[in-house]
């Protein structure tokens, strides 16, 4: 069974940065796409970013384009989400998930397309 562990969340002021990590002890991430989602109180879970395995392509939701960067370090078996220029609207619990090596058009945004999820890490941005 895949176990995903997110870390790096916390409290930051508006305009600040955080880097989230997604690790998978005992499981090789580089054969799978890894997505980041977030869920704010009272809202649905939404896709934030994804990095495919087959071609290394990256995807970003419109609200985070130009501010967030997803990357993977296969040697460390970890996927990162660098989040810059944070604002209060980014406050949420952030989850990583693994899916097929490559997605079809905009399929990476659909939570049901992923096979395993982490427990989440809280990100709070003060305005």
mmCIF file of C-alpha atoms in Angstrom, residues 20 25 39 106:
data_model
loop_
_atom_site.group_PDB
_atom_site.id
_atom_site.type_symbol
_atom_site.label_atom_id
_atom_site.label_comp_id
_atom_site.label_asym_id
_atom_site.label_seq_id
_atom_site.Cartn_x
_atom_site.Cartn_y
_atom_site.Cartn_z
ATOM 1 C CA UNK A 20 6.015 21.541 0.432
ATOM 2 C CA UNK A 25 8.702 5.644 1.909
ATOM 3 C CA UNK A 39 -8.923 22.098 0.166
ATOM 4 C CA UNK A 106 -6.882 18.447 -18.025
#
